Amino acid sequence: MLSTLYAVLFYVATIFMIVGTAMKVLKYARTPAPLKIPVSPAPRTKKGVWFRMFKEVAFFQSLFKSNKWIWIFAVLFHAGMLLVVLRHIRYFTQPVWGWVELIQPIGVYASFAMLIGLLGLLIRRIVVPRIRYISDPSDYLMLILFLGIVITGMGMKFVMPVDILAVKQFFLGLMRFQINELPASPAILTHLGLVAVLMIIFPISKLMHAPGVFFAPSRTQVDNAREFRHLSAWANQLPPLPEGIPEEGDV
Amino acid sequence: MKRLMAFLVIVFVATGGGAFAGSLYPEIPKAVGAAHPEGSAFMRINHMKLLRHDRDETMRLGNRDTQYSLKECVACHAVMGPDALPISVKEEGHFCRSCHEYAAVKVDCFQCHNSKPDAGFTALLAQSPAASSDDIAAYLDGVTQ
């Protein structure tokens, strides 16, 4: 019963996340950027933009330039999460890939980095008056949701282990459209429930900054307004003026 | 749509989709002695804690009279190779490996400890209070097979 419920939950969550995110990304891609607005100092070639985006995505360059201590917590959280997520690949592959097996122990340490990063970012929201003033409930919600996932996950690693063989069987089963028994331990059910919630609200949350950064004209545009005229695609395709409207200079 | 289907097929193949025909669960070799009084489900999720706890007891506190011992684990869960001798953890089909490979968890124990039972492991098993004479007989059957 519980297993069926969670199976349906995860199918729904996966569809929400993939379809929802795809729709949002499509929307971002189709949104016109009529003006040339790269934040300077900006690269003047396409190659330079690739380099700038790499620095932004891999090292959070703009955050580093603006605030060092927030950058530390952000990197702790994001890098930790990357390793933890990679570690979880073992639940979806059989046999487990060699490099996934290799990084298993690193992922355990990464969970602490993730926890420290999240706590730092949460304290920042509460303690810094300016940030507190502009914080919405959803800002807190995302942090608390991640904290819940991390704490239940670490709890299963360090305090109350669960039968991860059964958990893996459950997820391998889901990928083959069969429903296997999920261990009815509160920790794993909370962990998976929160992850499903995260997947469902991902496309309508601030977490869309992940795909969104690739569509930010202030970062992705080449600073070549002096060399080329910037004309957005939609402006280029405008039909000629309808009849009856005087062209410039007719009157 | 075609591209999506192709992508799903690639994911399925890449994640070892066809590797398991029937069961998605590892094949766990049967032990020869009496069942754990705590139950296999308990052991499956807590064995590492018991071993680690007893290691600290023995190594740091010098208490050699602990409840669990790796030697007994290895003896009772020995898997026989084609030559009817216990196989080591380096060989396919070792008891520990069956799950640890599936879960991608490294076993550190056997970097120092022996993954094969000692020569006197039958005697060790006979002393184990949980094993009845039937269990020992069943175990000896397992050895001779």
Short mmCIF file of C-alpha atoms in Angstrom, two decimals:
data_model
loop_
_atom_site.label_atom_id
_atom_site.label_comp_id
_atom_site.label_asym_id
_atom_site.label_seq_id
_atom_site.Cartn_x
_atom_site.Cartn_y
_atom_site.Cartn_z
CA MET A 1 0.00 0.00 0.00
CA LEU A 2 2.69 2.44 1.13
CA SER A 3 4.98 1.25 -1.64
CA THR A 4 2.28 1.83 -4.24
CA LEU A 5 1.62 5.29 -2.85
CA TYR A 6 5.30 6.20 -3.05
CA ALA A 7 5.64 4.67 -6.51
CA VAL A 8 2.78 6.82 -7.82
CA LEU A 9 4.19 9.82 -5.96
CA PHE A 10 7.56 9.39 -7.66
CA TYR A 11 6.10 8.90 -11.12
CA VAL A 12 4.03 12.06 -10.68
CA ALA A 13 6.99 13.97 -9.23
CA THR A 14 9.27 12.91 -12.08
CA ILE A 15 6.75 14.01 -14.70
CA PHE A 16 6.20 17.32 -12.92
CA MET A 17 9.89 18.00 -12.69
CA ILE A 18 10.85 17.04 -16.23
CA VAL A 19 7.84 18.46 -18.06
CA GLY A 20 7.58 21.52 -15.82
CA THR A 21 11.24 22.36 -16.14
CA ALA A 22 11.19 21.78 -19.90
CA MET A 23 8.21 24.12 -20.26
CA LYS A 24 9.92 26.79 -18.21
CA VAL A 25 13.18 26.46 -20.13
CA LEU A 26 11.28 26.71 -23.41
CA LYS A 27 9.64 29.85 -22.11
CA TYR A 28 13.02 31.29 -21.13
CA ALA A 29 14.42 30.44 -24.53
CA ARG A 30 11.55 32.13 -26.33
CA THR A 31 11.53 35.26 -24.20
CA PRO A 32 12.99 38.02 -26.34
CA ALA A 33 15.99 39.98 -25.15
CA PRO A 34 15.53 43.14 -27.17
CA LEU A 35 18.36 45.08 -25.62
CA LYS A 36 22.10 44.59 -25.42
CA ILE A 37 22.64 44.43 -21.65
CA PRO A 38 25.72 42.37 -20.73
CA VAL A 39 27.02 43.42 -17.33
CA SER A 40 30.46 44.88 -17.81
CA PRO A 41 33.24 44.07 -17.77
CA ALA A 42 31.83 41.70 -20.35
CA PRO A 43 33.58 39.45 -22.88
CA ARG A 44 33.63 40.74 -26.47
CA THR A 45 33.68 37.33 -28.14
CA LYS A 46 31.49 34.25 -28.01
CA LYS A 47 34.37 32.20 -26.63
CA GLY A 48 34.72 34.73 -23.87
CA VAL A 49 31.05 34.31 -22.98
CA TRP A 50 31.54 30.55 -22.69
CA PHE A 51 34.43 31.19 -20.31
CA ARG A 52 32.40 33.69 -18.32
CA MET A 53 29.48 31.26 -18.01
CA PHE A 54 31.82 28.48 -16.94
CA LYS A 55 33.24 30.65 -14.18
CA GLU A 56 29.75 31.66 -13.14
CA VAL A 57 28.31 28.13 -13.05
CA ALA A 58 31.33 26.33 -11.63
CA PHE A 59 32.64 28.93 -9.18
CA PHE A 60 29.77 31.44 -8.70
CA GLN A 61 32.08 34.24 -9.80
CA SER A 62 29.61 37.12 -9.46
CA LEU A 63 28.71 36.02 -5.93
CA PHE A 64 32.39 35.76 -5.08
CA LYS A 65 32.90 39.33 -6.24
CA SER A 66 29.96 40.63 -4.25
CA ASN A 67 30.06 38.76 -0.95
CA LYS A 68 32.72 36.38 0.28
CA TRP A 69 31.02 34.77 3.27
CA ILE A 70 27.79 34.07 1.43
CA TRP A 71 29.92 32.61 -1.35
CA ILE A 72 31.54 30.19 1.10
CA PHE A 73 28.19 28.85 2.29
CA ALA A 74 26.80 28.73 -1.25
CA VAL A 75 29.77 26.73 -2.49
CA LEU A 76 29.67 24.40 0.52
CA PHE A 77 26.02 23.69 -0.15
CA HIS A 78 26.14 23.36 -3.94
CA ALA A 79 29.37 21.38 -4.18
CA GLY A 80 28.23 19.16 -1.32
CA MET A 81 24.92 18.56 -3.03
CA LEU A 82 26.63 17.70 -6.30
CA LEU A 83 28.71 14.99 -4.64
CA VAL A 84 25.77 13.70 -2.62
CA VAL A 85 23.58 13.48 -5.73
CA LEU A 86 26.34 11.67 -7.64
CA ARG A 87 26.64 9.26 -4.73
CA HIS A 88 22.94 8.45 -5.08
CA ILE A 89 23.46 7.13 -8.62
CA ARG A 90 24.18 3.79 -6.98
CA TYR A 91 20.46 3.37 -6.32
CA PHE A 92 19.59 3.61 -10.00
CA THR A 93 22.29 1.55 -11.71
CA GLN A 94 23.04 -2.14 -11.58
CA PRO A 95 25.91 -2.91 -11.77
CA VAL A 96 27.10 0.31 -10.11
CA TRP A 97 29.47 2.32 -12.29
CA GLY A 98 33.10 2.25 -11.18
CA TRP A 99 33.50 5.96 -10.57
CA VAL A 100 30.26 6.07 -8.55
CA GLU A 101 31.64 3.32 -6.35
CA LEU A 102 34.85 5.30 -5.98
CA ILE A 103 33.22 8.52 -4.77
CA GLN A 104 30.96 6.87 -2.17
CA PRO A 105 33.09 7.88 0.83
CA ILE A 106 33.54 11.45 -0.46
CA GLY A 107 29.78 11.79 -0.66
CA VAL A 108 29.52 11.07 3.05
CA TYR A 109 31.80 13.98 3.91
CA ALA A 110 30.00 16.12 1.37
CA SER A 111 26.79 15.75 3.34
CA PHE A 112 28.40 17.72 6.18
CA ALA A 113 29.43 20.46 3.76
CA MET A 114 25.85 20.56 2.50
CA LEU A 115 24.49 20.81 6.04
CA ILE A 116 26.89 23.59 7.05
CA GLY A 117 26.13 25.50 3.85
CA LEU A 118 22.38 25.26 4.40
CA LEU A 119 22.60 26.30 8.04
CA GLY A 120 24.78 29.25 7.06
CA LEU A 121 22.34 30.37 4.40
CA LEU A 122 19.41 29.99 6.79
CA ILE A 123 21.15 31.98 9.54
CA ARG A 124 21.94 34.64 6.93
CA ARG A 125 18.24 35.02 6.15
CA ILE A 126 17.38 35.42 9.82
CA VAL A 127 20.31 37.45 11.10
CA VAL A 128 21.17 39.96 8.36
CA PRO A 129 18.48 42.68 8.59
CA ARG A 130 18.50 43.59 4.86
CA ILE A 131 18.19 39.95 3.80
CA ARG A 132 15.54 39.30 6.41
CA TYR A 133 13.49 42.21 5.08
CA ILE A 134 13.41 40.82 1.55
CA SER A 135 12.97 37.14 2.53
CA ASP A 136 9.71 35.52 1.47
CA PRO A 137 8.19 32.39 3.02
CA SER A 138 9.31 30.48 -0.06
CA ASP A 139 12.93 31.46 0.60
CA TYR A 140 12.72 29.84 4.01
CA LEU A 141 10.71 26.93 2.67
CA MET A 142 13.36 25.86 0.18
CA LEU A 143 16.10 25.98 2.83
CA ILE A 144 14.00 24.06 5.34
CA LEU A 145 13.02 21.51 2.69
CA PHE A 146 16.69 20.89 1.82
CA LEU A 147 17.58 20.76 5.52
CA GLY A 148 14.89 18.13 6.03
CA ILE A 149 16.26 16.05 3.17
CA VAL A 150 19.86 16.35 4.36
CA ILE A 151 19.07 15.63 8.01
CA THR A 152 16.95 12.55 7.26
CA GLY A 153 19.59 11.36 4.80
CA MET A 154 22.43 11.78 7.28
CA GLY A 155 20.24 10.23 9.96
CA MET A 156 20.00 7.08 7.87
CA LYS A 157 23.74 7.06 7.37
CA PHE A 158 24.83 7.72 10.94
CA VAL A 159 21.98 7.00 13.37
CA MET A 160 19.23 4.68 12.16
CA PRO A 161 20.24 2.74 9.05
CA VAL A 162 17.60 1.37 6.71
CA ASP A 163 17.60 -1.59 4.39
CA ILE A 164 19.18 0.14 1.40
CA LEU A 165 19.03 -3.08 -0.59
CA ALA A 166 15.26 -2.86 -0.50
CA VAL A 167 15.40 0.85 -1.32
CA LYS A 168 17.55 0.14 -4.37
CA GLN A 169 15.23 -2.67 -5.40
CA PHE A 170 12.31 -0.25 -5.14
CA PHE A 171 13.94 2.31 -7.43
CA LEU A 172 15.32 -0.20 -9.93
CA GLY A 173 11.78 -1.53 -10.01
CA LEU A 174 10.26 1.90 -10.67
CA MET A 175 12.58 2.28 -13.65
CA ARG A 176 11.18 -0.98 -15.05
CA PHE A 177 7.55 -0.21 -14.19
CA GLN A 178 7.27 -2.68 -11.35
CA ILE A 179 6.50 -1.85 -7.75
CA ASN A 180 8.60 -3.50 -5.06
CA GLU A 181 8.33 -3.27 -1.30
CA LEU A 182 9.77 -0.10 0.25
CA PRO A 183 11.01 -0.47 3.84
CA ALA A 184 8.50 1.23 6.15
CA SER A 185 11.06 3.15 8.18
CA PRO A 186 10.08 6.73 9.11
CA ALA A 187 13.48 8.09 8.06
CA ILE A 188 13.39 6.79 4.49
CA LEU A 189 9.71 7.66 4.05
CA THR A 190 10.32 11.24 5.22
CA HIS A 191 13.46 11.51 3.10
CA LEU A 192 11.75 10.27 -0.05
CA GLY A 193 8.57 12.25 0.65
CA LEU A 194 10.53 15.50 0.94
CA VAL A 195 12.49 14.69 -2.22
CA ALA A 196 9.23 14.10 -4.09
CA VAL A 197 7.90 17.45 -2.83
CA LEU A 198 11.12 19.09 -3.98
CA MET A 199 10.80 17.52 -7.43
CA ILE A 200 7.18 18.64 -7.75
CA ILE A 201 7.75 22.26 -6.78
CA PHE A 202 11.10 22.53 -8.57
CA PRO A 203 9.69 24.07 -11.79
CA ILE A 204 7.68 26.69 -9.87
CA SER A 205 10.35 27.54 -7.32
CA LYS A 206 13.41 29.75 -7.05
CA LEU A 207 15.45 26.62 -7.76
CA MET A 208 14.88 27.42 -11.42
CA HIS A 209 17.94 29.66 -11.06
CA ALA A 210 19.85 26.55 -12.10
CA PRO A 211 18.61 26.47 -15.71
CA GLY A 212 17.77 30.16 -15.56
CA VAL A 213 21.38 31.33 -15.33
CA PHE A 214 21.92 30.09 -18.89
CA PHE A 215 19.22 32.46 -20.13
CA ALA A 216 20.30 35.61 -18.29
CA PRO A 217 21.05 38.16 -21.03
CA SER A 218 23.22 40.15 -18.63
CA ARG A 219 25.61 37.18 -18.53
CA THR A 220 25.14 35.37 -21.84
CA GLN A 221 25.34 38.31 -24.23
CA VAL A 222 28.49 39.22 -26.10
CA ASP A 223 29.55 42.82 -25.60
CA ASN A 224 29.75 43.68 -29.31
CA ALA A 225 27.15 46.41 -29.67
CA ARG A 226 29.79 48.65 -31.31
CA GLU A 227 30.65 46.07 -33.97
CA PHE A 228 27.17 44.76 -34.82
CA ARG A 229 23.66 46.09 -34.64
CA HIS A 230 21.67 44.13 -32.06
CA LEU A 231 18.28 43.21 -33.48
CA SER A 232 16.26 40.59 -31.65
CA ALA A 233 14.76 37.85 -33.76
CA TRP A 234 11.17 38.91 -33.25
CA ALA A 235 11.88 42.51 -34.27
CA ASN A 236 13.51 41.28 -37.43
CA GLN A 237 10.38 39.37 -38.39
CA LEU A 238 7.89 42.22 -37.87
CA PRO A 239 5.50 42.53 -40.82
CA PRO A 240 5.51 45.77 -42.79
CA LEU A 241 3.22 48.48 -41.44
CA PRO A 242 -0.46 47.95 -42.36
CA GLU A 243 -1.94 50.12 -45.11
CA GLY A 244 -3.31 53.46 -44.07
CA ILE A 245 -0.63 54.15 -41.53
CA PRO A 246 1.62 56.79 -42.98
CA GLU A 247 5.29 56.00 -43.39
CA GLU A 248 7.77 58.43 -41.98
CA GLY A 249 8.02 61.55 -44.13
CA ASP A 250 4.68 61.06 -45.97
CA VAL A 251 2.90 63.87 -44.23
CA MET B 1 8.99 12.24 -29.29
CA LYS B 2 11.30 9.89 -31.19
CA ARG B 3 14.27 11.61 -29.62
CA LEU B 4 12.68 11.23 -26.18
CA MET B 5 12.13 7.51 -26.74
CA ALA B 6 15.71 7.08 -27.92
CA PHE B 7 16.90 8.92 -24.83
CA LEU B 8 14.85 6.67 -22.54
CA VAL B 9 16.21 3.56 -24.25
CA ILE B 10 19.77 4.84 -23.80
CA VAL B 11 19.11 5.53 -20.11
CA PHE B 12 17.61 2.07 -19.70
CA VAL B 13 20.60 0.36 -21.31
CA ALA B 14 23.17 2.57 -19.56
CA THR B 15 21.73 1.80 -16.13
CA GLY B 16 21.91 -1.93 -16.75
CA GLY B 17 18.27 -2.33 -17.62
CA GLY B 18 18.59 -5.81 -19.01
CA ALA B 19 21.08 -7.07 -16.42
CA PHE B 20 18.35 -8.44 -14.17
CA ALA B 21 15.93 -10.76 -15.87
CA GLY B 22 13.60 -11.57 -12.98
CA SER B 23 14.62 -10.27 -9.59
CA LEU B 24 16.15 -6.86 -8.97
CA TYR B 25 17.51 -8.09 -5.66
CA PRO B 26 20.97 -9.58 -5.14
CA GLU B 27 21.25 -13.29 -4.57
CA ILE B 28 22.27 -13.73 -0.93
CA PRO B 29 23.90 -17.09 -0.10
CA LYS B 30 22.33 -19.03 2.75
CA ALA B 31 24.26 -19.39 6.00
CA VAL B 32 24.77 -22.81 7.50
CA GLY B 33 24.29 -22.21 11.23
CA ALA B 34 21.26 -21.21 13.28
CA ALA B 35 19.44 -18.04 12.36
CA HIS B 36 20.33 -14.80 14.17
CA PRO B 37 18.17 -14.38 17.26
CA GLU B 38 17.82 -10.71 16.29
CA GLY B 39 16.48 -11.64 12.87
CA SER B 40 18.05 -11.23 9.45
CA ALA B 41 16.33 -7.90 8.84
CA PHE B 42 17.99 -6.46 11.94
CA MET B 43 21.37 -7.87 10.96
CA ARG B 44 21.11 -6.55 7.42
CA ILE B 45 20.91 -2.95 8.58
CA ASN B 46 22.91 -3.10 11.82
CA HIS B 47 25.75 -5.60 11.32
CA MET B 48 28.31 -2.84 10.77
CA LYS B 49 27.38 -1.12 14.01
CA LEU B 50 27.72 -4.35 15.99
CA LEU B 51 31.09 -5.09 14.45
CA ARG B 52 32.36 -1.57 14.93
CA HIS B 53 31.15 -1.48 18.53
CA ASP B 54 32.85 -4.75 19.35
CA ARG B 55 36.00 -3.66 17.58
CA ASP B 56 36.20 -0.64 19.88
CA GLU B 57 35.48 -2.85 22.88
CA THR B 58 38.23 -5.27 21.97
CA MET B 59 40.85 -3.00 20.52
CA ARG B 60 40.55 0.10 22.67
CA LEU B 61 39.19 -1.33 25.92
CA GLY B 62 40.82 -4.73 25.77
CA ASN B 63 37.58 -6.56 26.36
CA ARG B 64 37.82 -9.79 24.34
CA ASP B 65 34.55 -11.20 25.63
CA THR B 66 32.28 -9.49 23.12
CA GLN B 67 28.95 -10.74 21.83
CA TYR B 68 29.66 -10.60 18.11
CA SER B 69 32.76 -11.65 16.26
CA LEU B 70 33.78 -11.30 12.66
CA LYS B 71 35.28 -14.78 12.83
CA GLU B 72 31.87 -16.26 13.54
CA CYS B 73 30.24 -14.22 10.79
CA VAL B 74 32.77 -15.47 8.31
CA ALA B 75 32.52 -19.08 9.51
CA CYS B 76 28.74 -19.39 9.44
CA HIS B 77 28.32 -17.42 6.21
CA ALA B 78 31.13 -19.18 4.35
CA VAL B 79 30.39 -19.92 0.72
CA MET B 80 32.08 -22.96 -0.75
CA GLY B 81 33.90 -22.74 -4.04
CA PRO B 82 34.08 -25.47 -6.67
CA ASP B 83 36.82 -27.19 -4.63
CA ALA B 84 34.44 -27.38 -1.61
CA LEU B 85 36.68 -24.95 0.27
CA PRO B 86 35.50 -21.56 1.50
CA ILE B 87 36.05 -18.75 -0.99
CA SER B 88 37.61 -15.41 -0.09
CA VAL B 89 36.05 -11.99 -0.50
CA LYS B 90 38.15 -11.51 -3.62
CA GLU B 91 36.09 -14.14 -5.39
CA GLU B 92 32.70 -13.70 -6.98
CA GLY B 93 29.85 -14.99 -4.84
CA HIS B 94 31.33 -14.34 -1.39
CA PHE B 95 28.57 -13.70 1.13
CA CYS B 96 29.62 -10.14 1.94
CA ARG B 97 30.11 -9.24 -1.68
CA SER B 98 26.62 -10.18 -2.77
CA CYS B 99 25.07 -7.16 -1.04
CA HIS B 100 28.06 -4.87 -0.78
CA GLU B 101 28.56 -4.84 -4.53
CA TYR B 102 24.87 -4.16 -5.06
CA ALA B 103 24.93 -1.23 -2.64
CA ALA B 104 28.42 -0.03 -3.70
CA VAL B 105 29.67 -0.15 -0.13
CA LYS B 106 33.33 -1.00 0.35
CA VAL B 107 34.15 -3.68 2.92
CA ASP B 108 37.15 -2.58 4.93
CA CYS B 109 37.19 -5.56 7.31
CA PHE B 110 39.18 -7.88 5.07
CA GLN B 111 42.08 -5.55 4.49
CA CYS B 112 43.34 -6.99 7.79
CA HIS B 113 40.97 -9.81 8.72
CA ASN B 114 40.63 -13.12 6.94
CA SER B 115 37.52 -13.41 4.81
CA LYS B 116 37.80 -17.21 4.90
CA PRO B 117 37.02 -19.19 8.05
CA ASP B 118 39.93 -20.67 10.03
CA ALA B 119 40.60 -24.39 9.98
CA GLY B 120 38.99 -24.74 13.41
CA PHE B 121 35.80 -22.97 12.42
CA THR B 122 33.64 -26.03 12.77
CA ALA B 123 34.59 -26.21 16.44
CA LEU B 124 33.80 -22.53 16.79
CA LEU B 125 30.37 -23.08 15.35
CA ALA B 126 29.70 -26.05 17.61
CA GLN B 127 30.35 -23.85 20.64
CA SER B 128 27.86 -21.27 19.47
CA PRO B 129 24.93 -21.67 21.88
CA ALA B 130 22.26 -20.81 19.34
CA ALA B 131 23.13 -23.72 17.06
CA SER B 132 21.28 -26.92 17.76
CA SER B 133 22.65 -30.32 16.79
CA ASP B 134 20.38 -30.25 13.72
CA ASP B 135 21.91 -26.96 12.65
CA ILE B 136 25.39 -28.39 12.96
CA ALA B 137 24.38 -31.42 10.96
CA ALA B 138 22.93 -29.14 8.30
CA TYR B 139 26.14 -27.16 8.36
CA LEU B 140 28.28 -30.25 7.96
CA ASP B 141 26.08 -31.28 5.05
CA GLY B 142 26.81 -27.93 3.51
CA VAL B 143 30.53 -28.48 3.92
CA THR B 144 30.56 -31.91 2.32
CA GLN B 145 28.46 -30.81 -0.65
#
